[in-house]
Short mmCIF file of C-alpha atoms and ligand atoms in Angstrom, two decimals:
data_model
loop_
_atom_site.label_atom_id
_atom_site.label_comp_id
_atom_site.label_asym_id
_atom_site.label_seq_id
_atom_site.Cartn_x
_atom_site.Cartn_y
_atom_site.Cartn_z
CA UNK Y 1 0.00 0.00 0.00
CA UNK Y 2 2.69 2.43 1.25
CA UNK Y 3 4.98 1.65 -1.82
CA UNK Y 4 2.30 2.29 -4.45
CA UNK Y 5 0.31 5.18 -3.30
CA UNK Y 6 2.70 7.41 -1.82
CA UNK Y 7 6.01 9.09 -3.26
CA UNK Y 8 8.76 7.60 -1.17
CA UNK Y 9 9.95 10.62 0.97
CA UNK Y 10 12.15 10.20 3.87
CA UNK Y 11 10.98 13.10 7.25
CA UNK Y 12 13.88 13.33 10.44
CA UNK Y 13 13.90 15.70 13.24
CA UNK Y 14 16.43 17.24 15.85
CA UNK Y 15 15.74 18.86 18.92
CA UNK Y 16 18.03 22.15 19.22
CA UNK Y 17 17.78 20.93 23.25
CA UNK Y 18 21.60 21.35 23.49
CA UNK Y 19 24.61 21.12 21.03
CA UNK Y 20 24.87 17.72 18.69
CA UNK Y 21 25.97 15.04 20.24
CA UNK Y 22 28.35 11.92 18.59
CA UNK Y 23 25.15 9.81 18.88
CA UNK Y 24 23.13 12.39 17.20
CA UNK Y 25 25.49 11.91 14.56
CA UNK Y 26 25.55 8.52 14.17
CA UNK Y 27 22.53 7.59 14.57
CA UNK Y 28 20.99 9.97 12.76
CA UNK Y 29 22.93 12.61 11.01
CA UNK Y 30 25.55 10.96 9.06
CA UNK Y 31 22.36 8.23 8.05
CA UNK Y 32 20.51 11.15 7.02
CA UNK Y 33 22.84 12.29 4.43
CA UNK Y 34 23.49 8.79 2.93
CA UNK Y 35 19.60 8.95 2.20
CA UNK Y 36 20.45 12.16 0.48
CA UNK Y 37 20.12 11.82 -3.11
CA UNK Y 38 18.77 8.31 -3.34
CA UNK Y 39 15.73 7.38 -4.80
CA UNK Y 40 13.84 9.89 -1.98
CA UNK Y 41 12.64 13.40 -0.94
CA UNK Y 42 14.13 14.29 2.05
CA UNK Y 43 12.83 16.67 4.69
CA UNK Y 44 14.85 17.73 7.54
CA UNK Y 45 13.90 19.44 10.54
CA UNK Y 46 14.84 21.51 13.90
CA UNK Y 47 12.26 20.27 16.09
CA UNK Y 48 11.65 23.43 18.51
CA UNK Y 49 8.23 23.01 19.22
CA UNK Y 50 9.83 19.49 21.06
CA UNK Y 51 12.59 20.87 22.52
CA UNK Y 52 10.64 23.28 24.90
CA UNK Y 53 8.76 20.54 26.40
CA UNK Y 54 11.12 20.91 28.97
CA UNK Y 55 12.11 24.00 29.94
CA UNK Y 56 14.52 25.70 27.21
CA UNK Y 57 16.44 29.48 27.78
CA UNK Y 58 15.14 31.56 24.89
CA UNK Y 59 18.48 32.86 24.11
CA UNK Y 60 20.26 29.32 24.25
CA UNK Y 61 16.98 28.00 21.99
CA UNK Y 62 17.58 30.33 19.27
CA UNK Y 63 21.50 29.78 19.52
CA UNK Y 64 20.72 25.60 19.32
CA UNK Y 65 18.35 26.07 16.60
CA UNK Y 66 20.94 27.75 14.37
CA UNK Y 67 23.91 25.98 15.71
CA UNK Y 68 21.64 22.65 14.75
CA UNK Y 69 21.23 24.18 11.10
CA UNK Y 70 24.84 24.87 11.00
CA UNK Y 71 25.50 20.95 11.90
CA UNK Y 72 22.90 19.60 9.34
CA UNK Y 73 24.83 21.31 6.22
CA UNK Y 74 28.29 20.79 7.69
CA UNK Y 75 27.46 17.10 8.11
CA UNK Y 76 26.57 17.07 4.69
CA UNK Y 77 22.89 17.82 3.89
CA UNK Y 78 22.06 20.26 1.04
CA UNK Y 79 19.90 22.84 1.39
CA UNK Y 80 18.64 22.67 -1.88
CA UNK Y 81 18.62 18.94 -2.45
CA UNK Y 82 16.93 18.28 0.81
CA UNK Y 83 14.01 20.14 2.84
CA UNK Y 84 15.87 21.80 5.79
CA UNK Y 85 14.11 24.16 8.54
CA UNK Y 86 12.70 24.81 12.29
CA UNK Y 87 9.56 23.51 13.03
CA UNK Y 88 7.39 26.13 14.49
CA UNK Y 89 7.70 28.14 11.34
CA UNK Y 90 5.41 25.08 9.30
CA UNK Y 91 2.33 25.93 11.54
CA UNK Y 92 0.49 22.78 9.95
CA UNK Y 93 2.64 20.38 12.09
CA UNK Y 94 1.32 21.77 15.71
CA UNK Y 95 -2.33 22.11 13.50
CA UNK Y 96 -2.32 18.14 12.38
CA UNK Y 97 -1.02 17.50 16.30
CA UNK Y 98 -4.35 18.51 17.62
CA UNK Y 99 -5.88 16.11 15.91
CA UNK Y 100 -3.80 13.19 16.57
CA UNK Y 101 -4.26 14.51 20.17
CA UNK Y 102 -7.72 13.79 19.63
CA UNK Y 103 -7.05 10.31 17.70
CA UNK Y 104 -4.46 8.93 20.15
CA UNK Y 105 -5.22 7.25 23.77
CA UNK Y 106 -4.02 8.15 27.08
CA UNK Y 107 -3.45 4.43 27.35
CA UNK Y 108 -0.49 4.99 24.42
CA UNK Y 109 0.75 7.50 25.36
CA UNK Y 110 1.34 6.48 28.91
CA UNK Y 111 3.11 3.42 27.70
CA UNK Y 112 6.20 5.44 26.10
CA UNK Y 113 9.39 5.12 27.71
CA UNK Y 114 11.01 8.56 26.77
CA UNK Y 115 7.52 9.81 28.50
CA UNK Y 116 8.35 7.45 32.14
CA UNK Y 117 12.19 8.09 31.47
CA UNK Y 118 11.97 12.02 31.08
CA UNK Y 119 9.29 12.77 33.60
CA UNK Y 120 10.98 10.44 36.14
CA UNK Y 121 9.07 10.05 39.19
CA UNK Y 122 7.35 13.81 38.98
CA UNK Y 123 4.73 13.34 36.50
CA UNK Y 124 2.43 15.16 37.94
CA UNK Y 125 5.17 18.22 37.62
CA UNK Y 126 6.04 17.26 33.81
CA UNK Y 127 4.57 19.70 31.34
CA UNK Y 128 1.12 18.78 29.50
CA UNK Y 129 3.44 18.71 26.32
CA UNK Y 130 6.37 16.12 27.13
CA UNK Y 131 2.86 14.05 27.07
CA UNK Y 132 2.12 14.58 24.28
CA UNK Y 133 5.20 14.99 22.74
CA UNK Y 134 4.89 11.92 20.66
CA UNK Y 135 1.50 12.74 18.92
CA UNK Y 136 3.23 15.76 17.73
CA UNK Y 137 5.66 13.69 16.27
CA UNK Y 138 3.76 11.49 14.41
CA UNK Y 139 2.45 14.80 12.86
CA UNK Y 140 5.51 15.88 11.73
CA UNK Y 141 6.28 12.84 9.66
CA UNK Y 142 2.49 12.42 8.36
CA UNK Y 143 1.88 16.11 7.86
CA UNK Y 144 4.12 14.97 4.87
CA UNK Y 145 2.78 11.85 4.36
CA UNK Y 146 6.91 10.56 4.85
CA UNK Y 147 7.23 6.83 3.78
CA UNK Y 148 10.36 6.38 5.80
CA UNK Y 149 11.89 8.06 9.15
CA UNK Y 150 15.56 7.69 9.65
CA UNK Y 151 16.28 7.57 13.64
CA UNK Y 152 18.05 5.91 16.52
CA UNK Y 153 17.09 2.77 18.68
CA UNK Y 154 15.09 5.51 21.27
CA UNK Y 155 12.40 6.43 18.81
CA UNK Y 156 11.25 2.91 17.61
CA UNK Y 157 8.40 2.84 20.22
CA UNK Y 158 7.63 6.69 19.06
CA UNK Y 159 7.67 5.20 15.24
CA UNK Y 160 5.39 2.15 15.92
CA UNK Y 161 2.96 4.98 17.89
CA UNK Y 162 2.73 6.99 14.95
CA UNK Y 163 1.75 3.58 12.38
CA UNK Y 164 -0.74 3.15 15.14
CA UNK Y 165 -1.91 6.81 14.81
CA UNK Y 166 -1.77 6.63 10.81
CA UNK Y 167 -4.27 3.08 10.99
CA UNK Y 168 -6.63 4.99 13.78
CA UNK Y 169 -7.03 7.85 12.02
CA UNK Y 170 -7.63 6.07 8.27
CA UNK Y 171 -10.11 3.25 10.55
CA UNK Y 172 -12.13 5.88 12.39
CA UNK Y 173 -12.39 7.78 8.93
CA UNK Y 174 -12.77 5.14 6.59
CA UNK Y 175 -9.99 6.44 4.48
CA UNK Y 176 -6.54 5.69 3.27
CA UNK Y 177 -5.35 9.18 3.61
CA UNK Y 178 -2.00 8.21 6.06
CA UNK Y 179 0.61 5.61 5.21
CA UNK Y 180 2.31 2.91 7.62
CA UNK Y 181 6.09 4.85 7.82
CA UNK Y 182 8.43 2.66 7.98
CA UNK Y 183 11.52 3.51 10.60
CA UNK Y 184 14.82 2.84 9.61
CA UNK Y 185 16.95 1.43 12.11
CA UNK Y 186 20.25 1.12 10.70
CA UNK Y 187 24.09 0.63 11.21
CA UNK Y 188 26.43 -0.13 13.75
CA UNK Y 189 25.30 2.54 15.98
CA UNK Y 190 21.91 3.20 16.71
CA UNK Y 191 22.31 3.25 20.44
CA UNK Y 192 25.11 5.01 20.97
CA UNK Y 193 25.85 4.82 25.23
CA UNK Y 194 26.90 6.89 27.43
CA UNK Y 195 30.34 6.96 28.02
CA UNK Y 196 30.13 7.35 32.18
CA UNK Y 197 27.04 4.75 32.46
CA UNK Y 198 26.98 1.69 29.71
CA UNK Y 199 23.36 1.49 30.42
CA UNK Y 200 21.98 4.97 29.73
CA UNK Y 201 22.05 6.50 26.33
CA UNK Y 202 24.15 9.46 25.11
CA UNK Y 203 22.15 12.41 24.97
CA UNK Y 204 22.50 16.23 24.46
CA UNK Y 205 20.37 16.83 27.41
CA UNK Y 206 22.60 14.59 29.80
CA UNK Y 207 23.94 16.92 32.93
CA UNK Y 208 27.39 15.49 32.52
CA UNK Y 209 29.58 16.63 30.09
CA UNK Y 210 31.86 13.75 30.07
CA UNK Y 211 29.06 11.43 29.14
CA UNK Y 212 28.73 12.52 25.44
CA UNK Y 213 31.07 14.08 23.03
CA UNK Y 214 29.76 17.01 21.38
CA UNK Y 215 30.41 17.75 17.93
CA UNK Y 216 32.26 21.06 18.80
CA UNK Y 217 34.15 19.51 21.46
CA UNK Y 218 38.21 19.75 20.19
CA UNK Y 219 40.67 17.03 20.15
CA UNK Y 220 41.82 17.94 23.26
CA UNK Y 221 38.06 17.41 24.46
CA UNK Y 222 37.31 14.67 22.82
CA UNK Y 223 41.06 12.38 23.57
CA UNK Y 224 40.16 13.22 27.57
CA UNK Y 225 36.53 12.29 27.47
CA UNK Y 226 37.61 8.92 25.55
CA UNK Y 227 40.59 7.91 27.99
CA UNK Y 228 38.49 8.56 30.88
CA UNK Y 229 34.97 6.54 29.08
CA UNK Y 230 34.41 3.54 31.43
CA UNK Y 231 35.50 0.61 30.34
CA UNK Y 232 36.07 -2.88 31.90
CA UNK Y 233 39.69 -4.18 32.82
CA UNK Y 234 39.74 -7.15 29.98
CA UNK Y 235 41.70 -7.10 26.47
CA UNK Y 236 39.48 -6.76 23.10
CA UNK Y 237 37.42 -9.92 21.89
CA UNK Y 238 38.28 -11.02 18.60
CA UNK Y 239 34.60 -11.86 18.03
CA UNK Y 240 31.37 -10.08 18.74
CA UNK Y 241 30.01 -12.60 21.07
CA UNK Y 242 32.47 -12.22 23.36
CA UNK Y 243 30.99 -7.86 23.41
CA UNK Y 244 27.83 -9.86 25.07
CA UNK Y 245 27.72 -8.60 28.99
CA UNK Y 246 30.27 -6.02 28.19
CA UNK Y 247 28.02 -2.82 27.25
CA UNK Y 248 31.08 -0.03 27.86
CA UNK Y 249 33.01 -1.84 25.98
CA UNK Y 250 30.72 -2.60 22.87
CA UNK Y 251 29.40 0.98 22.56
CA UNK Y 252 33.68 2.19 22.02
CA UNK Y 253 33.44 -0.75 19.39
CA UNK Y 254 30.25 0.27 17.68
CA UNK Y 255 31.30 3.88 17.64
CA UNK Y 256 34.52 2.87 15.86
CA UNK Y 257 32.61 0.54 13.77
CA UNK Y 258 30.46 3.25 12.91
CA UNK Y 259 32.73 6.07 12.49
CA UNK Y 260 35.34 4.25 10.58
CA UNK Y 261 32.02 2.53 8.01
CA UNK Y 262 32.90 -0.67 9.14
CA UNK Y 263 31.66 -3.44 11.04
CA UNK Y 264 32.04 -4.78 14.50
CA UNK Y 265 33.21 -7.99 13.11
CA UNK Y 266 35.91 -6.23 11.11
CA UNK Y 267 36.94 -3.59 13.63
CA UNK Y 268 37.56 -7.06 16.20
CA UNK Y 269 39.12 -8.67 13.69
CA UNK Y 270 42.08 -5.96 14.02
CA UNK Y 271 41.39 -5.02 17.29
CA UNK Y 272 41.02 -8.34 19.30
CA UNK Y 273 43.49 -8.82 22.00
CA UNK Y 274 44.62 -5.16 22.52
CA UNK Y 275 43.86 -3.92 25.62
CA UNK Y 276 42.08 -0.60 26.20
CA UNK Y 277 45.22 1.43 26.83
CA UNK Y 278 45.95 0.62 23.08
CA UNK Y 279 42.70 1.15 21.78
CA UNK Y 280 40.99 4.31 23.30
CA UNK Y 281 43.95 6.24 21.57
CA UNK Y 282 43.16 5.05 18.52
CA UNK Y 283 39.41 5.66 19.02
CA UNK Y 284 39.99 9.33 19.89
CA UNK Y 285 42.77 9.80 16.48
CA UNK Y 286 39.88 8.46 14.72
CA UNK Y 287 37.08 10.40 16.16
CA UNK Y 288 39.08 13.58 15.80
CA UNK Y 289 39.34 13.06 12.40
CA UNK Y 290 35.49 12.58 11.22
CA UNK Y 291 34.28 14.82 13.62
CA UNK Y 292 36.94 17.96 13.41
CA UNK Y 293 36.10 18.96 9.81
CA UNK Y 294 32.44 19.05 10.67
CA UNK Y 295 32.89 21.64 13.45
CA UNK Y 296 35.10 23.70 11.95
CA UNK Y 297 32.86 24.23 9.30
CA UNK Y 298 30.04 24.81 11.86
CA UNK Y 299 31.76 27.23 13.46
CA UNK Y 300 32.32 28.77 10.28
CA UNK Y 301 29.12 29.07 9.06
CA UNK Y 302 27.81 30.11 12.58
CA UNK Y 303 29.96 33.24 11.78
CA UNK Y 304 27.11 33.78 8.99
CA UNK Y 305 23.74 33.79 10.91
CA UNK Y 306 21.60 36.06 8.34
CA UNK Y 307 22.08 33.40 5.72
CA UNK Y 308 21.58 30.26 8.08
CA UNK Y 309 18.04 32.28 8.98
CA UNK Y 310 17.76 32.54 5.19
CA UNK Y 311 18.30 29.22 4.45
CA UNK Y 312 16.18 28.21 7.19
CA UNK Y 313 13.22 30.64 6.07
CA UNK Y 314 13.21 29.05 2.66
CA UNK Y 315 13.14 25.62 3.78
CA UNK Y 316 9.73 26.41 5.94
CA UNK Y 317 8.38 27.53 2.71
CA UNK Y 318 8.82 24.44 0.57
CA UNK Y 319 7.91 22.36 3.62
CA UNK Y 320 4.56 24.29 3.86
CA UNK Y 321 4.27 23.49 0.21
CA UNK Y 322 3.48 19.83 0.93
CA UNK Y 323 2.06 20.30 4.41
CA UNK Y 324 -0.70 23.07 3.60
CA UNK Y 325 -2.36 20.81 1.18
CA UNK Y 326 -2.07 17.67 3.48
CA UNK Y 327 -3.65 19.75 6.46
CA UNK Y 328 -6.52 21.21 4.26
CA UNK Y 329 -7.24 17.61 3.58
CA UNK Y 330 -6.88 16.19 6.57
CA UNK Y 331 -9.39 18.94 8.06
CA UNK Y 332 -12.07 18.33 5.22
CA UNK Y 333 -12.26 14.32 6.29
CA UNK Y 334 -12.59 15.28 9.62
CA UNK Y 335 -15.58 17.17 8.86
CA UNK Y 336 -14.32 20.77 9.82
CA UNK Y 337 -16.48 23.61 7.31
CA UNK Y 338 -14.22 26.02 4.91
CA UNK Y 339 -10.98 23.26 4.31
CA UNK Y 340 -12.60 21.79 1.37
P1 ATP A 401 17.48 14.96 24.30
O1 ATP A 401 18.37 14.45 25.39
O2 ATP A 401 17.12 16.41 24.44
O3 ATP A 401 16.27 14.08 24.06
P2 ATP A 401 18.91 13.59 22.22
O4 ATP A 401 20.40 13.57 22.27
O5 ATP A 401 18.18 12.36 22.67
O6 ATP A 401 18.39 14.90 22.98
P3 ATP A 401 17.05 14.00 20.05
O7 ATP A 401 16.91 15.34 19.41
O8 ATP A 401 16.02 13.59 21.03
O9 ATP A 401 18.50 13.93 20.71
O10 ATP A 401 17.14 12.90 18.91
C1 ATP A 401 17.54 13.21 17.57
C2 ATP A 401 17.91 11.94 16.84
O11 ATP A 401 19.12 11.40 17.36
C3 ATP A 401 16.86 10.83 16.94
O12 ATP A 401 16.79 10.15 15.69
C4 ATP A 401 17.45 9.90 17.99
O13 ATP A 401 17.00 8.57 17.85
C5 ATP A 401 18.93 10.04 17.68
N1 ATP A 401 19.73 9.75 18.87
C6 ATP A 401 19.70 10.44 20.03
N2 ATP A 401 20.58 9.93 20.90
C7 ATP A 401 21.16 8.87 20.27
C8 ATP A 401 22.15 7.93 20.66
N3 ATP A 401 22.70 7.98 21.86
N4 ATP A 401 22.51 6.98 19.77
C9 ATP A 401 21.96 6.93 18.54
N5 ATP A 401 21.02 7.78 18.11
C10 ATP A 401 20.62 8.75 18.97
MG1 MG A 402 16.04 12.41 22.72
#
C-alpha cells in the first residue's frame, strides 16, 4: 500500500535541546545524508516546538536552533537537495497534532518510555506537552505523508505509535489518507551509550559533560573524554560474542565501527586482543578526524547567521508546500467547514 500510493519521501527531526551530540550523529545525522540523493525526498527538521517541552532558555533556543542548522549542512545535507528548517515556522505540524491529540489514547501514550524516562518520578510536575510529545511527532512525519523516518534505537516505540496513529485515524475515517512509515533502524550505531554509564544512552540533554562528546568539542576534548569513558579491565574480543555482557566496551566498538564505516566484526578482527590502553587512543585519532572537519565548518558558518536564517526561512516555505495541502485535507475528512 505504502509503496504504491505514496512518493517515497524520507521526514527526520532534531531537537536544538543542546549542542549535537556523537550519537546524534551517528545515529541519525551521518544516516541522514546517505539517504540524500537516493531514490527519496528528504525533509529535515529543527524540532523546537519538542525541545521546549522541557524547559529551554530563549536565548540558548535560538543559539541551538541555528547551531543545529549549522550541523545539518556541515554534516553534509544540502539545502537545496533536501528540505531543511525549524519547526514552528510550518504551523500545519502543531495544527495536524491537535488532531492526533484527539485520535491517540491516554493508554499509548502512557506506555512510552522517553515519557516514564523524562518525567521520572514527577509526573504530575512534567509539562502537558512532554505528554504529548509523541503525537506531535507522528504529525511531523504524516503532515508529509513521509514513507520512511531515519532515527536511533530511542524512537522505535515513538515510530510504531505513529503507524498506530496513521491506521486509527484512516479506521475511524474510513480512508486511506495516512501511510504505515516505515523507521529505519540502521548501522552499527543506533544506540550510541553513554560513556560514564553503559546502560543509559548518550544524549545532548545529559547533565554530565563527560558522558557525550559534542560535535564542537576539540581534540583535546574529545582524547580526555575517551581515555576517561568507562571501560572494563579485559583485552578486546576477537569476536562479537564475546561484546555480550560487556556494554562499555561494545558501545567504544560500535562507535569505531560506525565512524570508521565498518563493522564490529571487522573492527575485532584488528582489534582483538589489545587492551584498552591501546585502543581508546586510537578511538579518539579516529574520532578527531570525522568529527573535526564538521565543526570547523560549523563554526564557520555560525559566523554567517543572516544566511543560516535565510536558508532556514526558505526551507519552511517548501515544507509548507506539501504540508498546507495535506492539512486542508486532513481537516475536510474530519468534517471541519471552509478546508474543502
Ligand atoms: P534529548 O536528550 O534532548 O532528548 P537527544 O540527544 O536524545 O536529545 P534528540 O533530538 O532527542 O537527541 O534525537 C535526535 C535523533 O538522534 C533521533 O533520531 C534519535 O534517535 C537520535 N539519537 C539520540 N541519541 C542517540 C544515541 N545515543 N545513539 C543513537 N542515536 C541517537
Ligand atoms: Mg532524545
Amino acid at each position: 500500500m505504502t509503496e504504491t500510493r505514496f512518493t517515497p519521501r524520507v521526514f527526520s527531526g532534531i531537537q536544538p535541546s543542546g549542542g549535537l551530540t556523537l550519537g546524534n550523529y551517528l545515529g541519525a545525522m551521518k544516516r541522514f545524508v546517505d539517504m540524500q540523493g537516493s531514490d527519496f525526498e528528504t525533509i529535515f527538521c529543527m524540532v523546537d516546538l519538542h525541545a521546549i517541552t522541557v524547559w529551554q532558555d530563549p536565548a540558548d533556543l535560538t543559539r541551538n536552533t541555528r547551531e543545529l542548522c549549522a550541523g545539518f549542512i556541515a554534516a553534509g545535507i544540502d539545502p537545496e537537495q533536501s528540505i531543511l528548517f525549524n519547526q514552528s515556522q510550518v504551523p500545519e505540524h502543531a495544527q495536524l497534532a491537535w488532531i492526533f491529540n484527539c485520535v491517540a489514547r491516554m493508554g499509548w501514550m502512557q506506555r512510552m518510555t522517553q515519557w516514564k524516562d523524562k518525567a521520572g518520578k514527577n509526573q504530575q510536575n512534567a509539562s502537558l506537552g512532554l505528554f504529548a510529545y509523541p503525537a506531535l511527532m507522528a504529525a511531523d512525519i504524516l503532515i508529509y505523508h513521509a514513507t520512511h523516518v531515519p532515527v536511533g534505537e530511542d524512537q522505535k516505540q515513538h515510530l510504531e505509535l505513529t503507524r498506530d496513529i496513521a491506521i486509527k485515524f484512516n479506521h475511524d475515517f474510513g480512508v486511506n489518507f495516512f501511510p504505515e512509515t516505515e523507521p529505519v533502524i540502521e548501522g552499527a550505531a543506533t544506540r550510541v551509550m553513554s560513556l560514564r554509564d553503559g546502560s543509559k544512552k548518550m544524549s545532548k540533554s545529559d547533565p554530565s559533560d563527560m558522558s557525550r562528546i559534542n560535535m564542537t568539542d576539540d581534540a583535546d576534548a574529545i582524547a580526555k573524554k575517551i581515555r576517561k569513558a568507562k571501560t572494563d579491565p579485559d583485552a578486546l574480543p576477537s569476536e562479537a560474542k564475546g561484546l555480550d555482557d560487556r556494554p562499555e566496551a561494545r558501545n567504544l566498538v560500535n562507535i569505531y565501527a560506525a565512524l570508521s564505516d565498518s563493522s564490529v566484526e571487522n573492527v575485532l578482527a584488528d582489534v582483538g586482543g589489545k587492551q584498552f590502553g591501546e585502543f581508546k587512543p586510537m578511538l579518539a585519532e579516529l574520532a578527531v578526524e570525522k568529527l573535526s572537519p564538521i565543526s570547523t565548518e560549523m563554526a564557520r558558518l555560525m559566523n554567517d547567521q543572516s544566511e543560516i536564517d535565510r536558508i532556514l526561512a526558505r526551507g519552511a516555505e517548501r515544507a509548507r508546500g506539501i504540508a498546507a495541502p495535506i492539512l486542508r485535507r486532513a481537516y475536510e475528512i474530519v468534517g471541519m467547514v471552509g478546508a474543502g
